[in-house]
mmCIF file of C-alpha atoms in Angstrom:
data_model
loop_
_atom_site.group_PDB
_atom_site.id
_atom_site.type_symbol
_atom_site.label_atom_id
_atom_site.label_comp_id
_atom_site.label_asym_id
_atom_site.label_seq_id
_atom_site.Cartn_x
_atom_site.Cartn_y
_atom_site.Cartn_z
ATOM 1 C CA MET A 29 24.221 -12.613 -6.808
ATOM 2 C CA PRO A 30 21.393 -14.799 -5.476
ATOM 3 C CA SER A 31 18.056 -15.236 -7.270
ATOM 4 C CA TYR A 32 14.670 -14.962 -5.558
ATOM 5 C CA GLN A 33 11.179 -15.685 -6.817
ATOM 6 C CA LEU A 34 8.505 -13.098 -6.107
ATOM 7 C CA THR A 35 4.841 -13.195 -6.991
ATOM 8 C CA VAL A 36 3.863 -9.597 -7.601
ATOM 9 C CA ASN A 37 0.366 -8.664 -8.720
ATOM 10 C CA GLY A 38 -0.253 -12.305 -9.654
ATOM 11 C CA ARG A 39 2.845 -12.663 -11.808
ATOM 12 C CA THR A 40 5.844 -14.751 -10.712
ATOM 13 C CA ARG A 41 9.166 -13.056 -11.339
ATOM 14 C CA THR A 42 12.768 -14.073 -10.702
ATOM 15 C CA VAL A 43 14.879 -11.290 -9.230
ATOM 16 C CA ASP A 44 18.666 -11.258 -8.924
ATOM 17 C CA ALA A 45 19.626 -9.006 -6.027
ATOM 18 C CA GLU A 46 21.159 -9.080 -2.578
ATOM 19 C CA ALA A 47 18.985 -10.690 0.114
ATOM 20 C CA ASP A 48 18.803 -7.507 2.206
ATOM 21 C CA THR A 49 17.655 -5.251 -0.647
ATOM 22 C CA PRO A 50 14.430 -3.546 0.438
ATOM 23 C CA LEU A 51 11.360 -4.789 -1.412
ATOM 24 C CA LEU A 52 10.582 -1.138 -2.214
ATOM 25 C CA TRP A 53 13.636 -0.879 -4.470
ATOM 26 C CA ILE A 54 12.932 -4.229 -6.119
ATOM 27 C CA LEU A 55 9.402 -3.075 -6.936
ATOM 28 C CA ARG A 56 10.415 0.365 -8.198
ATOM 29 C CA ASP A 57 13.847 -0.097 -9.753
ATOM 30 C CA THR A 58 13.880 -3.729 -10.840
ATOM 31 C CA LEU A 59 10.229 -4.357 -11.723
ATOM 32 C CA GLY A 60 9.288 -0.794 -12.751
ATOM 33 C CA LEU A 61 6.267 -0.599 -10.419
ATOM 34 C CA THR A 62 6.640 3.031 -9.418
ATOM 35 C CA GLY A 63 3.220 3.449 -7.801
ATOM 36 C CA THR A 64 4.760 2.367 -4.496
ATOM 37 C CA LYS A 65 6.470 5.491 -3.163
ATOM 38 C CA PHE A 66 9.636 6.085 -1.162
ATOM 39 C CA GLY A 67 8.940 8.383 1.750
ATOM 40 C CA CYS A 68 11.135 7.973 4.802
ATOM 41 C CA GLY A 69 12.895 4.640 4.359
ATOM 42 C CA GLN A 70 12.303 3.906 8.050
ATOM 43 C CA GLY A 71 8.773 2.486 8.030
ATOM 44 C CA VAL A 72 7.142 5.467 9.730
ATOM 45 C CA CYS A 73 5.403 7.344 6.886
ATOM 46 C CA GLY A 74 3.488 4.536 5.152
ATOM 47 C CA SER A 75 4.042 5.759 1.576
ATOM 48 C CA CYS A 76 5.595 2.436 0.582
ATOM 49 C CA THR A 77 2.784 0.205 1.903
ATOM 50 C CA VAL A 78 1.974 -2.892 -0.146
ATOM 51 C CA HIS A 79 0.119 -6.109 0.636
ATOM 52 C CA VAL A 80 2.155 -9.166 1.549
ATOM 53 C CA ASP A 81 -0.132 -12.180 1.742
ATOM 54 C CA GLY A 82 -3.056 -9.761 2.078
ATOM 55 C CA LYS A 83 -1.641 -7.743 4.972
ATOM 56 C CA ALA A 84 -0.447 -4.150 4.780
ATOM 57 C CA GLN A 85 3.320 -4.043 5.089
ATOM 58 C CA LYS A 86 5.977 -1.352 4.637
ATOM 59 C CA SER A 87 8.071 -2.344 1.634
ATOM 60 C CA CYS A 88 11.001 -0.179 2.741
ATOM 61 C CA GLN A 89 11.354 -2.385 5.828
ATOM 62 C CA THR A 90 10.792 -5.718 4.077
ATOM 63 C CA SER A 91 13.849 -7.378 2.581
ATOM 64 C CA LEU A 92 13.829 -9.255 -0.693
ATOM 65 C CA LYS A 93 14.595 -12.452 1.224
ATOM 66 C CA GLU A 94 11.596 -11.884 3.546
ATOM 67 C CA ALA A 95 9.292 -11.185 0.578
ATOM 68 C CA ALA A 96 10.361 -14.189 -1.492
ATOM 69 C CA GLY A 97 7.730 -16.890 -1.660
ATOM 70 C CA HIS A 98 4.907 -14.574 -0.622
ATOM 71 C CA SER A 99 2.118 -12.958 -2.627
ATOM 72 C CA ILE A 100 2.739 -9.234 -3.041
ATOM 73 C CA VAL A 101 0.178 -6.748 -4.327
ATOM 74 C CA THR A 102 1.095 -3.165 -5.160
ATOM 75 C CA ILE A 103 -1.190 -0.237 -5.951
ATOM 76 C CA GLU A 104 -0.907 -1.227 -9.626
ATOM 77 C CA GLY A 105 -2.283 -4.672 -8.783
ATOM 78 C CA LEU A 106 -5.195 -3.529 -6.634
ATOM 79 C CA SER A 107 -7.255 -3.070 -9.804
ATOM 80 C CA LYS A 108 -6.321 -2.551 -13.430
ATOM 81 C CA ASP A 109 -8.791 0.269 -13.983
ATOM 82 C CA GLY A 110 -9.230 2.015 -10.612
ATOM 83 C CA SER A 111 -12.445 0.108 -9.910
ATOM 84 C CA HIS A 112 -11.520 -1.152 -6.443
ATOM 85 C CA PRO A 113 -14.056 0.239 -3.925
ATOM 86 C CA VAL A 114 -11.303 2.047 -2.002
ATOM 87 C CA GLN A 115 -9.958 3.705 -5.148
ATOM 88 C CA LYS A 116 -13.454 4.789 -6.140
ATOM 89 C CA ALA A 117 -14.138 6.136 -2.638
ATOM 90 C CA TRP A 118 -10.832 8.049 -2.679
ATOM 91 C CA ILE A 119 -11.911 9.815 -5.862
ATOM 92 C CA THR A 120 -15.477 10.473 -4.676
ATOM 93 C CA GLU A 121 -14.247 11.946 -1.385
ATOM 94 C CA ASP A 122 -11.490 13.931 -3.146
ATOM 95 C CA VAL A 123 -8.923 12.617 -0.666
ATOM 96 C CA ALA A 124 -5.694 13.402 -2.502
ATOM 97 C CA GLN A 125 -4.093 16.805 -2.564
ATOM 98 C CA CYS A 126 -0.473 16.303 -3.562
ATOM 99 C CA GLY A 127 -1.190 12.558 -3.698
ATOM 100 C CA TYR A 128 2.274 11.319 -2.794
ATOM 101 C CA CYS A 129 1.204 9.306 0.256
ATOM 102 C CA GLN A 130 -2.045 8.085 -1.265
ATOM 103 C CA PRO A 131 -0.945 4.748 -2.791
ATOM 104 C CA GLY A 132 0.228 3.580 0.633
ATOM 105 C CA MET A 133 -2.929 4.850 2.305
ATOM 106 C CA ILE A 134 -5.140 3.149 -0.264
ATOM 107 C CA MET A 135 -3.291 -0.125 0.275
ATOM 108 C CA SER A 136 -3.738 0.168 4.051
ATOM 109 C CA ALA A 137 -7.426 0.963 3.625
ATOM 110 C CA ALA A 138 -7.946 -2.056 1.367
ATOM 111 C CA ALA A 139 -6.174 -4.331 3.870
ATOM 112 C CA LEU A 140 -8.230 -2.890 6.738
ATOM 113 C CA LEU A 141 -11.509 -3.483 4.916
ATOM 114 C CA LYS A 142 -10.497 -7.023 4.022
ATOM 115 C CA ARG A 143 -9.832 -7.650 7.714
ATOM 116 C CA LYS A 144 -12.810 -5.689 9.069
ATOM 117 C CA ALA A 145 -15.708 -4.948 6.713
ATOM 118 C CA HIS A 146 -17.158 -2.096 8.803
ATOM 119 C CA PRO A 147 -14.341 -0.465 10.778
ATOM 120 C CA SER A 148 -14.983 2.017 13.568
ATOM 121 C CA ASP A 149 -13.267 5.401 13.733
ATOM 122 C CA GLY A 150 -10.830 3.825 16.190
ATOM 123 C CA ASP A 151 -10.070 0.993 13.773
ATOM 124 C CA ILE A 152 -9.404 3.508 11.010
ATOM 125 C CA ASP A 153 -7.218 5.658 13.253
ATOM 126 C CA GLU A 154 -5.212 2.600 14.278
ATOM 127 C CA ALA A 155 -4.764 1.446 10.675
ATOM 128 C CA PHE A 156 -3.427 4.863 9.685
ATOM 129 C CA ALA A 157 -1.413 5.645 12.825
ATOM 130 C CA ASP A 158 1.836 5.060 10.976
ATOM 131 C CA HIS A 159 0.926 7.055 7.864
ATOM 132 C CA VAL A 160 2.001 10.619 7.331
ATOM 133 C CA CYS A 161 0.065 12.918 5.022
ATOM 134 C CA ARG A 162 1.702 16.330 4.872
ATOM 135 C CA CYS A 163 -1.459 17.761 3.312
ATOM 136 C CA GLY A 164 -3.539 16.657 6.304
ATOM 137 C CA THR A 165 -6.260 14.767 4.455
ATOM 138 C CA TYR A 166 -7.015 12.481 7.415
ATOM 139 C CA PRO A 167 -10.721 13.481 7.768
ATOM 140 C CA ARG A 168 -11.271 12.689 4.080
ATOM 141 C CA VAL A 169 -9.366 9.407 4.456
ATOM 142 C CA ARG A 170 -11.730 8.364 7.251
ATOM 143 C CA LYS A 171 -14.756 9.329 5.165
ATOM 144 C CA ALA A 172 -13.427 7.452 2.122
ATOM 145 C CA VAL A 173 -12.787 4.300 4.173
ATOM 146 C CA LYS A 174 -16.355 4.469 5.479
ATOM 147 C CA ARG A 175 -17.683 5.035 1.959
ATOM 148 C CA ALA A 176 -15.743 2.025 0.661
ATOM 149 C CA ALA A 177 -17.201 -0.011 3.541
ATOM 150 C CA GLY A 178 -20.692 1.079 2.512
ATOM 151 C CA GLY A 179 -21.189 3.407 5.452
ATOM 152 C CA VAL A 180 -21.370 6.700 3.530
ATOM 153 C CA LYS A 181 -23.779 7.457 0.733
#
């Protein structure tokens, strides 16, 4: 079985697995980082979103071989204590209901704000177009993104 080096949450790890193994399963099953959720396995729900070199990416659609050599950040690596502005805004705006999709949404929000400090409603809608929240918390997501950007007091 081939070996691959991954840098996850700032720590370099060697992983022995098949090249086409989805990054999602490496994170969850091999590295024990279960904050990244399995939703659809087809890249359409967004629950498995992580950062790869600072960009939001679906880990269920990213192979181990594609991820090797890149910097990966999971929800566990966003902040050690929940102090990231997006995490704080999520709590303040009471976004989560069941919470299952929230790690992926938080990761997409953080990537959006890194790319665009003060996103418009259209920017937010575009960033979350491929996320599915069965609880329908989209209005609170938008408000939390704006709060994290400094637009809501």
